[in-house]
Amino acid sequence: AILSRQNLTDKDMSIVVTRLIVNKQPSNLQLSSNTITENGAQQLAQVLQSDVPLRQLNMRDNQISDTGA
């Protein structure tokens, strides 16, 4: 799923996470160049601990601090 440069925020991550859980299909998730912070990254990390077949994740150029990385 290509969601780069969509002005996604931490609030939008709940939708992305829900779609990942329900569909469990994207093997490639592009979330670069949004305004996602460590809170959104942590939401995603929790879901990725379950059985989500994600092979590639791009979250560069967001607002994730060292804490969220």
PDB file of N, CA, C and O in Angstrom:
ATOM      1  N   ALA A   1       0.848  -1.162   0.000  1.00  0.00           N
ATOM      2  CA  ALA A   1       0.000   0.000   0.000  1.00  0.00           C
ATOM      3  C   ALA A   1       0.895   1.227   0.000  1.00  0.00           C
ATOM      4  O   ALA A   1       1.773   1.357   0.832  1.00  0.00           O
ATOM      5  N   ILE A   2       0.662   2.106  -0.929  1.00  0.00           N
ATOM      6  CA  ILE A   2       1.463   3.321  -1.033  1.00  0.00           C
ATOM      7  C   ILE A   2       0.671   4.466  -0.427  1.00  0.00           C
ATOM      8  O   ILE A   2      -0.333   4.903  -0.983  1.00  0.00           O
ATOM      9  N   LEU A   3       1.135   4.908   0.735  1.00  0.00           N
ATOM     10  CA  LEU A   3       0.477   5.992   1.454  1.00  0.00           C
ATOM     11  C   LEU A   3       1.454   7.127   1.735  1.00  0.00           C
ATOM     12  O   LEU A   3       1.274   7.888   2.674  1.00  0.00           O
ATOM     13  N   SER A   4       2.473   7.235   0.909  1.00  0.00           N
ATOM     14  CA  SER A   4       3.458   8.296   1.066  1.00  0.00           C
ATOM     15  C   SER A   4       2.850   9.633   0.662  1.00  0.00           C
ATOM     16  O   SER A   4       1.997   9.705  -0.219  1.00  0.00           O
ATOM     17  N   ARG A   5       3.296  10.689   1.334  1.00  0.00           N
ATOM     18  CA  ARG A   5       2.903  12.064   1.018  1.00  0.00           C
ATOM     19  C   ARG A   5       1.385  12.267   1.034  1.00  0.00           C
ATOM     20  O   ARG A   5       0.829  12.938   0.181  1.00  0.00           O
ATOM     21  N   GLN A   6       0.738  11.678   2.025  1.00  0.00           N
ATOM     22  CA  GLN A   6      -0.712  11.810   2.167  1.00  0.00           C
ATOM     23  C   GLN A   6      -1.092  12.652   3.381  1.00  0.00           C
ATOM     24  O   GLN A   6      -2.252  12.695   3.762  1.00  0.00           O
ATOM     25  N   ASN A   7      -0.105  13.294   3.992  1.00  0.00           N
ATOM     26  CA  ASN A   7      -0.325  14.087   5.210  1.00  0.00           C
ATOM     27  C   ASN A   7      -0.950  13.259   6.325  1.00  0.00           C
ATOM     28  O   ASN A   7      -1.793  13.748   7.083  1.00  0.00           O
ATOM     29  N   LEU A   8      -0.560  11.990   6.432  1.00  0.00           N
ATOM     30  CA  LEU A   8      -1.078  11.125   7.487  1.00  0.00           C
ATOM     31  C   LEU A   8      -0.507  11.548   8.835  1.00  0.00           C
ATOM     32  O   LEU A   8       0.654  11.934   8.942  1.00  0.00           O
ATOM     33  N   THR A   9      -1.338  11.456   9.861  1.00  0.00           N
ATOM     34  CA  THR A   9      -0.936  11.799  11.224  1.00  0.00           C
ATOM     35  C   THR A   9      -1.090  10.558  12.104  1.00  0.00           C
ATOM     36  O   THR A   9      -1.510   9.497  11.635  1.00  0.00           O
ATOM     37  N   ASP A  10      -0.803  10.716  13.388  1.00  0.00           N
ATOM     38  CA  ASP A  10      -0.978   9.611  14.329  1.00  0.00           C
ATOM     39  C   ASP A  10      -2.437   9.154  14.368  1.00  0.00           C
ATOM     40  O   ASP A  10      -2.715   7.967  14.498  1.00  0.00           O
ATOM     41  N   LYS A  11      -3.373  10.083  14.250  1.00  0.00           N
ATOM     42  CA  LYS A  11      -4.794   9.723  14.243  1.00  0.00           C
ATOM     43  C   LYS A  11      -5.130   8.821  13.060  1.00  0.00           C
ATOM     44  O   LYS A  11      -5.937   7.914  13.176  1.00  0.00           O
ATOM     45  N   ASP A  12      -4.508   9.062  11.926  1.00  0.00           N
ATOM     46  CA  ASP A  12      -4.743   8.238  10.741  1.00  0.00           C
ATOM     47  C   ASP A  12      -4.164   6.839  10.891  1.00  0.00           C
ATOM     48  O   ASP A  12      -4.602   5.910  10.217  1.00  0.00           O
ATOM     49  N   MET A  13      -3.177   6.691  11.761  1.00  0.00           N
ATOM     50  CA  MET A  13      -2.541   5.388  11.924  1.00  0.00           C
ATOM     51  C   MET A  13      -3.517   4.346  12.458  1.00  0.00           C
ATOM     52  O   MET A  13      -3.386   3.166  12.159  1.00  0.00           O
ATOM     53  N   SER A  14      -4.516   4.761  13.217  1.00  0.00           N
ATOM     54  CA  SER A  14      -5.503   3.785  13.692  1.00  0.00           C
ATOM     55  C   SER A  14      -6.248   3.168  12.516  1.00  0.00           C
ATOM     56  O   SER A  14      -6.570   1.983  12.524  1.00  0.00           O
ATOM     57  N   ILE A  15      -6.496   3.948  11.474  1.00  0.00           N
ATOM     58  CA  ILE A  15      -7.150   3.422  10.271  1.00  0.00           C
ATOM     59  C   ILE A  15      -6.202   2.483   9.532  1.00  0.00           C
ATOM     60  O   ILE A  15      -6.593   1.398   9.108  1.00  0.00           O
ATOM     61  N   VAL A  16      -4.956   2.895   9.387  1.00  0.00           N
ATOM     62  CA  VAL A  16      -3.957   2.052   8.705  1.00  0.00           C
ATOM     63  C   VAL A  16      -3.794   0.733   9.452  1.00  0.00           C
ATOM     64  O   VAL A  16      -3.790  -0.344   8.846  1.00  0.00           O
ATOM     65  N   VAL A  17      -3.700   0.803  10.769  1.00  0.00           N
ATOM     66  CA  VAL A  17      -3.534  -0.392  11.594  1.00  0.00           C
ATOM     67  C   VAL A  17      -4.746  -1.315  11.456  1.00  0.00           C
ATOM     68  O   VAL A  17      -4.600  -2.526  11.299  1.00  0.00           O
ATOM     69  N   THR A  18      -5.943  -0.756  11.488  1.00  0.00           N
ATOM     70  CA  THR A  18      -7.163  -1.559  11.333  1.00  0.00           C
ATOM     71  C   THR A  18      -7.174  -2.260   9.986  1.00  0.00           C
ATOM     72  O   THR A  18      -7.499  -3.442   9.896  1.00  0.00           O
ATOM     73  N   ARG A  19      -6.801  -1.563   8.952  1.00  0.00           N
ATOM     74  CA  ARG A  19      -6.754  -2.172   7.612  1.00  0.00           C
ATOM     75  C   ARG A  19      -5.734  -3.303   7.556  1.00  0.00           C
ATOM     76  O   ARG A  19      -5.963  -4.322   6.921  1.00  0.00           O
ATOM     77  N   LEU A  20      -4.604  -3.116   8.225  1.00  0.00           N
ATOM     78  CA  LEU A  20      -3.591  -4.174   8.254  1.00  0.00           C
ATOM     79  C   LEU A  20      -4.124  -5.417   8.949  1.00  0.00           C
ATOM     80  O   LEU A  20      -3.891  -6.541   8.502  1.00  0.00           O
ATOM     81  N   ILE A  21      -4.827  -5.220  10.058  1.00  0.00           N
ATOM     82  CA  ILE A  21      -5.366  -6.353  10.804  1.00  0.00           C
ATOM     83  C   ILE A  21      -6.439  -7.069  10.002  1.00  0.00           C
ATOM     84  O   ILE A  21      -6.449  -8.292   9.897  1.00  0.00           O
ATOM     85  N   VAL A  22      -7.339  -6.293   9.421  1.00  0.00           N
ATOM     86  CA  VAL A  22      -8.470  -6.881   8.694  1.00  0.00           C
ATOM     87  C   VAL A  22      -8.008  -7.554   7.408  1.00  0.00           C
ATOM     88  O   VAL A  22      -8.365  -8.699   7.126  1.00  0.00           O
ATOM     89  N   ASN A  23      -7.209  -6.871   6.624  1.00  0.00           N
ATOM     90  CA  ASN A  23      -6.821  -7.392   5.311  1.00  0.00           C
ATOM     91  C   ASN A  23      -5.656  -8.366   5.370  1.00  0.00           C
ATOM     92  O   ASN A  23      -5.614  -9.333   4.620  1.00  0.00           O
ATOM     93  N   LYS A  24      -4.670  -8.086   6.212  1.00  0.00           N
ATOM     94  CA  LYS A  24      -3.462  -8.906   6.339  1.00  0.00           C
ATOM     95  C   LYS A  24      -2.843  -9.237   4.988  1.00  0.00           C
ATOM     96  O   LYS A  24      -2.328 -10.309   4.769  1.00  0.00           O
ATOM     97  N   GLN A  25      -2.924  -8.302   4.049  1.00  0.00           N
ATOM     98  CA  GLN A  25      -2.419  -8.582   2.719  1.00  0.00           C
ATOM     99  C   GLN A  25      -1.227  -7.750   2.273  1.00  0.00           C
ATOM    100  O   GLN A  25      -0.442  -8.230   1.486  1.00  0.00           O
ATOM    101  N   PRO A  26      -1.093  -6.511   2.714  1.00  0.00           N
ATOM    102  CA  PRO A  26       0.013  -5.738   2.134  1.00  0.00           C
ATOM    103  C   PRO A  26       1.367  -6.280   2.553  1.00  0.00           C
ATOM    104  O   PRO A  26       1.628  -6.482   3.730  1.00  0.00           O
ATOM    105  N   SER A  27       2.201  -6.573   1.577  1.00  0.00           N
ATOM    106  CA  SER A  27       3.550  -7.015   1.899  1.00  0.00           C
ATOM    107  C   SER A  27       4.502  -5.823   1.864  1.00  0.00           C
ATOM    108  O   SER A  27       5.629  -5.911   2.299  1.00  0.00           O
ATOM    109  N   ASN A  28       4.022  -4.691   1.348  1.00  0.00           N
ATOM    110  CA  ASN A  28       4.824  -3.493   1.212  1.00  0.00           C
ATOM    111  C   ASN A  28       3.990  -2.311   1.699  1.00  0.00           C
ATOM    112  O   ASN A  28       2.909  -2.072   1.179  1.00  0.00           O
ATOM    113  N   LEU A  29       4.482  -1.592   2.683  1.00  0.00           N
ATOM    114  CA  LEU A  29       3.754  -0.450   3.222  1.00  0.00           C
ATOM    115  C   LEU A  29       4.644   0.782   3.153  1.00  0.00           C
ATOM    116  O   LEU A  29       5.688   0.843   3.799  1.00  0.00           O
ATOM    117  N   GLN A  30       4.252   1.740   2.347  1.00  0.00           N
ATOM    118  CA  GLN A  30       4.997   2.979   2.145  1.00  0.00           C
ATOM    119  C   GLN A  30       4.306   4.107   2.893  1.00  0.00           C
ATOM    120  O   GLN A  30       3.219   4.533   2.506  1.00  0.00           O
ATOM    121  N   LEU A  31       4.923   4.574   3.963  1.00  0.00           N
ATOM    122  CA  LEU A  31       4.363   5.650   4.782  1.00  0.00           C
ATOM    123  C   LEU A  31       5.313   6.843   4.869  1.00  0.00           C
ATOM    124  O   LEU A  31       5.235   7.642   5.795  1.00  0.00           O
ATOM    125  N   SER A  32       6.191   6.990   3.899  1.00  0.00           N
ATOM    126  CA  SER A  32       7.189   8.056   3.950  1.00  0.00           C
ATOM    127  C   SER A  32       6.562   9.427   3.709  1.00  0.00           C
ATOM    128  O   SER A  32       5.487   9.554   3.136  1.00  0.00           O
ATOM    129  N   SER A  33       7.248  10.440   4.203  1.00  0.00           N
ATOM    130  CA  SER A  33       6.894  11.849   3.986  1.00  0.00           C
ATOM    131  C   SER A  33       5.492  12.194   4.465  1.00  0.00           C
ATOM    132  O   SER A  33       4.711  12.824   3.755  1.00  0.00           O
ATOM    133  N   ASN A  34       5.173  11.762   5.678  1.00  0.00           N
ATOM    134  CA  ASN A  34       3.928  12.122   6.337  1.00  0.00           C
ATOM    135  C   ASN A  34       4.286  12.853   7.628  1.00  0.00           C
ATOM    136  O   ASN A  34       5.429  13.274   7.801  1.00  0.00           O
ATOM    137  N   THR A  35       3.341  12.992   8.539  1.00  0.00           N
ATOM    138  CA  THR A  35       3.627  13.659   9.818  1.00  0.00           C
ATOM    139  C   THR A  35       3.377  12.695  10.974  1.00  0.00           C
ATOM    140  O   THR A  35       2.832  13.068  12.002  1.00  0.00           O
ATOM    141  N   ILE A  36       3.798  11.461  10.796  1.00  0.00           N
ATOM    142  CA  ILE A  36       3.637  10.421  11.809  1.00  0.00           C
ATOM    143  C   ILE A  36       4.739  10.596  12.858  1.00  0.00           C
ATOM    144  O   ILE A  36       5.902  10.781  12.514  1.00  0.00           O
ATOM    145  N   THR A  37       4.360  10.517  14.133  1.00  0.00           N
ATOM    146  CA  THR A  37       5.329  10.638  15.221  1.00  0.00           C
ATOM    147  C   THR A  37       5.564   9.269  15.844  1.00  0.00           C
ATOM    148  O   THR A  37       5.072   8.251  15.349  1.00  0.00           O
ATOM    149  N   GLU A  38       6.282   9.262  16.974  1.00  0.00           N
ATOM    150  CA  GLU A  38       6.539   7.988  17.653  1.00  0.00           C
ATOM    151  C   GLU A  38       5.253   7.321  18.118  1.00  0.00           C
ATOM    152  O   GLU A  38       5.186   6.100  18.197  1.00  0.00           O
ATOM    153  N   ASN A  39       4.214   8.092  18.385  1.00  0.00           N
ATOM    154  CA  ASN A  39       2.945   7.485  18.794  1.00  0.00           C
ATOM    155  C   ASN A  39       2.349   6.633  17.675  1.00  0.00           C
ATOM    156  O   ASN A  39       1.904   5.515  17.899  1.00  0.00           O
ATOM    157  N   GLY A  40       2.350   7.156  16.467  1.00  0.00           N
ATOM    158  CA  GLY A  40       1.858   6.392  15.322  1.00  0.00           C
ATOM    159  C   GLY A  40       2.737   5.195  15.021  1.00  0.00           C
ATOM    160  O   GLY A  40       2.251   4.121  14.670  1.00  0.00           O
ATOM    161  N   ALA A  41       4.041   5.369  15.166  1.00  0.00           N
ATOM    162  CA  ALA A  41       4.975   4.264  14.936  1.00  0.00           C
ATOM    163  C   ALA A  41       4.754   3.154  15.955  1.00  0.00           C
ATOM    164  O   ALA A  41       4.818   1.965  15.616  1.00  0.00           O
ATOM    165  N   GLN A  42       4.461   3.522  17.190  1.00  0.00           N
ATOM    166  CA  GLN A  42       4.209   2.514  18.223  1.00  0.00           C
ATOM    167  C   GLN A  42       2.910   1.760  17.956  1.00  0.00           C
ATOM    168  O   GLN A  42       2.840   0.546  18.176  1.00  0.00           O
ATOM    169  N   GLN A  43       1.884   2.450  17.464  1.00  0.00           N
ATOM    170  CA  GLN A  43       0.632   1.774  17.093  1.00  0.00           C
ATOM    171  C   GLN A  43       0.904   0.715  16.029  1.00  0.00           C
ATOM    172  O   GLN A  43       0.418  -0.413  16.105  1.00  0.00           O
ATOM    173  N   LEU A  44       1.684   1.096  15.033  1.00  0.00           N
ATOM    174  CA  LEU A  44       2.016   0.176  13.951  1.00  0.00           C
ATOM    175  C   LEU A  44       2.858  -0.989  14.460  1.00  0.00           C
ATOM    176  O   LEU A  44       2.616  -2.144  14.103  1.00  0.00           O
ATOM    177  N   ALA A  45       3.809  -0.710  15.322  1.00  0.00           N
ATOM    178  CA  ALA A  45       4.680  -1.760  15.862  1.00  0.00           C
ATOM    179  C   ALA A  45       3.885  -2.808  16.629  1.00  0.00           C
ATOM    180  O   ALA A  45       4.173  -4.003  16.532  1.00  0.00           O
ATOM    181  N   GLN A  46       2.880  -2.384  17.367  1.00  0.00           N
ATOM    182  CA  GLN A  46       2.046  -3.333  18.113  1.00  0.00           C
ATOM    183  C   GLN A  46       1.331  -4.292  17.182  1.00  0.00           C
ATOM    184  O   GLN A  46       1.245  -5.490  17.451  1.00  0.00           O
ATOM    185  N   VAL A  47       0.837  -3.794  16.066  1.00  0.00           N
ATOM    186  CA  VAL A  47       0.132  -4.647  15.110  1.00  0.00           C
ATOM    187  C   VAL A  47       1.098  -5.583  14.401  1.00  0.00           C
ATOM    188  O   VAL A  47       0.783  -6.738  14.142  1.00  0.00           O
ATOM    189  N   LEU A  48       2.289  -5.090  14.108  1.00  0.00           N
ATOM    190  CA  LEU A  48       3.257  -5.912  13.389  1.00  0.00           C
ATOM    191  C   LEU A  48       3.768  -7.081  14.222  1.00  0.00           C
ATOM    192  O   LEU A  48       4.342  -8.018  13.682  1.00  0.00           O
ATOM    193  N   GLN A  49       3.539  -7.050  15.528  1.00  0.00           N
ATOM    194  CA  GLN A  49       3.920  -8.182  16.367  1.00  0.00           C
ATOM    195  C   GLN A  49       2.969  -9.355  16.169  1.00  0.00           C
ATOM    196  O   GLN A  49       3.298 -10.480  16.513  1.00  0.00           O
ATOM    197  N   SER A  50       1.792  -9.090  15.605  1.00  0.00           N
ATOM    198  CA  SER A  50       0.853 -10.175  15.305  1.00  0.00           C
ATOM    199  C   SER A  50       1.211 -10.754  13.936  1.00  0.00           C
ATOM    200  O   SER A  50       2.244 -10.442  13.368  1.00  0.00           O
ATOM    201  N   ASP A  51       0.365 -11.546  13.404  1.00  0.00           N
ATOM    202  CA  ASP A  51       0.647 -12.266  12.153  1.00  0.00           C
ATOM    203  C   ASP A  51       0.306 -11.422  10.924  1.00  0.00           C
ATOM    204  O   ASP A  51      -0.639 -11.715  10.210  1.00  0.00           O
ATOM    205  N   VAL A  52       1.072 -10.364  10.697  1.00  0.00           N
ATOM    206  CA  VAL A  52       0.888  -9.513   9.527  1.00  0.00           C
ATOM    207  C   VAL A  52       2.067  -9.755   8.589  1.00  0.00           C
ATOM    208  O   VAL A  52       3.209  -9.529   8.979  1.00  0.00           O
ATOM    209  N   PRO A  53       1.807 -10.218   7.370  1.00  0.00           N
ATOM    210  CA  PRO A  53       2.898 -10.578   6.449  1.00  0.00           C
ATOM    211  C   PRO A  53       3.519  -9.370   5.759  1.00  0.00           C
ATOM    212  O   PRO A  53       3.470  -9.236   4.546  1.00  0.00           O
ATOM    213  N   LEU A  54       4.124  -8.478   6.522  1.00  0.00           N
ATOM    214  CA  LEU A  54       4.741  -7.287   5.961  1.00  0.00           C
ATOM    215  C   LEU A  54       6.218  -7.551   5.718  1.00  0.00           C
ATOM    216  O   LEU A  54       6.952  -7.926   6.628  1.00  0.00           O
ATOM    217  N   ARG A  55       6.647  -7.364   4.489  1.00  0.00           N
ATOM    218  CA  ARG A  55       8.045  -7.613   4.136  1.00  0.00           C
ATOM    219  C   ARG A  55       8.854  -6.331   4.050  1.00  0.00           C
ATOM    220  O   ARG A  55      10.051  -6.337   4.263  1.00  0.00           O
ATOM    221  N   GLN A  56       8.191  -5.238   3.682  1.00  0.00           N
ATOM    222  CA  GLN A  56       8.910  -3.981   3.533  1.00  0.00           C
ATOM    223  C   GLN A  56       8.077  -2.848   4.125  1.00  0.00           C
ATOM    224  O   GLN A  56       6.883  -2.742   3.864  1.00  0.00           O
ATOM    225  N   LEU A  57       8.741  -1.997   4.916  1.00  0.00           N
ATOM    226  CA  LEU A  57       8.109  -0.850   5.546  1.00  0.00           C
ATOM    227  C   LEU A  57       9.004   0.356   5.352  1.00  0.00           C
ATOM    228  O   LEU A  57      10.185   0.317   5.669  1.00  0.00           O
ATOM    229  N   ASN A  58       8.439   1.436   4.814  1.00  0.00           N
ATOM    230  CA  ASN A  58       9.186   2.676   4.616  1.00  0.00           C
ATOM    231  C   ASN A  58       8.478   3.784   5.391  1.00  0.00           C
ATOM    232  O   ASN A  58       7.349   4.142   5.069  1.00  0.00           O
ATOM    233  N   MET A  59       9.149   4.303   6.418  1.00  0.00           N
ATOM    234  CA  MET A  59       8.589   5.387   7.214  1.00  0.00           C
ATOM    235  C   MET A  59       9.550   6.578   7.279  1.00  0.00           C
ATOM    236  O   MET A  59       9.492   7.379   8.193  1.00  0.00           O
ATOM    237  N   ARG A  60      10.405   6.713   6.292  1.00  0.00           N
ATOM    238  CA  ARG A  60      11.369   7.815   6.321  1.00  0.00           C
ATOM    239  C   ARG A  60      10.657   9.160   6.145  1.00  0.00           C
ATOM    240  O   ARG A  60       9.541   9.230   5.631  1.00  0.00           O
ATOM    241  N   ASP A  61      11.312  10.194   6.579  1.00  0.00           N
ATOM    242  CA  ASP A  61      10.808  11.564   6.469  1.00  0.00           C
ATOM    243  C   ASP A  61       9.479  11.767   7.179  1.00  0.00           C
ATOM    244  O   ASP A  61       8.559  12.404   6.647  1.00  0.00           O
ATOM    245  N   ASN A  62       9.358  11.216   8.372  1.00  0.00           N
ATOM    246  CA  ASN A  62       8.237  11.477   9.261  1.00  0.00           C
ATOM    247  C   ASN A  62       8.787  12.218  10.472  1.00  0.00           C
ATOM    248  O   ASN A  62       9.933  12.657  10.466  1.00  0.00           O
ATOM    249  N   GLN A  63       8.006  12.366  11.499  1.00  0.00           N
ATOM    250  CA  GLN A  63       8.437  13.090  12.693  1.00  0.00           C
ATOM    251  C   GLN A  63       8.648  12.134  13.860  1.00  0.00           C
ATOM    252  O   GLN A  63       8.221  12.387  14.973  1.00  0.00           O
ATOM    253  N   ILE A  64       9.320  11.032  13.587  1.00  0.00           N
ATOM    254  CA  ILE A  64       9.576  10.013  14.600  1.00  0.00           C
ATOM    255  C   ILE A  64      10.898  10.330  15.293  1.00  0.00           C
ATOM    256  O   ILE A  64      11.931  10.421  14.651  1.00  0.00           O
ATOM    257  N   SER A  65      10.831  10.471  16.613  1.00  0.00           N
ATOM    258  CA  SER A  65      12.047  10.769  17.372  1.00  0.00           C
ATOM    259  C   SER A  65      12.800   9.480  17.663  1.00  0.00           C
ATOM    260  O   SER A  65      12.361   8.385  17.313  1.00  0.00           O
ATOM    261  N   ASP A  66      13.932   9.612  18.307  1.00  0.00           N
ATOM    262  CA  ASP A  66      14.716   8.418  18.687  1.00  0.00           C
ATOM    263  C   ASP A  66      13.907   7.476  19.560  1.00  0.00           C
ATOM    264  O   ASP A  66      14.085   6.266  19.503  1.00  0.00           O
ATOM    265  N   THR A  67      13.003   8.023  20.371  1.00  0.00           N
ATOM    266  CA  THR A  67      12.164   7.196  21.248  1.00  0.00           C
ATOM    267  C   THR A  67      11.272   6.261  20.438  1.00  0.00           C
ATOM    268  O   THR A  67      11.096   5.107  20.801  1.00  0.00           O
ATOM    269  N   GLY A  68      10.738   6.751  19.335  1.00  0.00           N
ATOM    270  CA  GLY A  68       9.832   5.934  18.519  1.00  0.00           C
ATOM    271  C   GLY A  68      10.543   5.016  17.562  1.00  0.00           C
ATOM    272  O   GLY A  68       9.949   4.094  17.004  1.00  0.00           O
ATOM    273  N   ALA A  69      11.812   5.247  17.327  1.00  0.00           N
ATOM    274  CA  ALA A  69      12.556   4.419  16.398  1.00  0.00           C
ATOM    275  C   ALA A  69      12.962   3.165  17.096  1.00  0.00           C
ATOM    276  O   ALA A  69      12.991   2.108  16.713  1.00  0.00           O
TER     277      ALA A  69
END
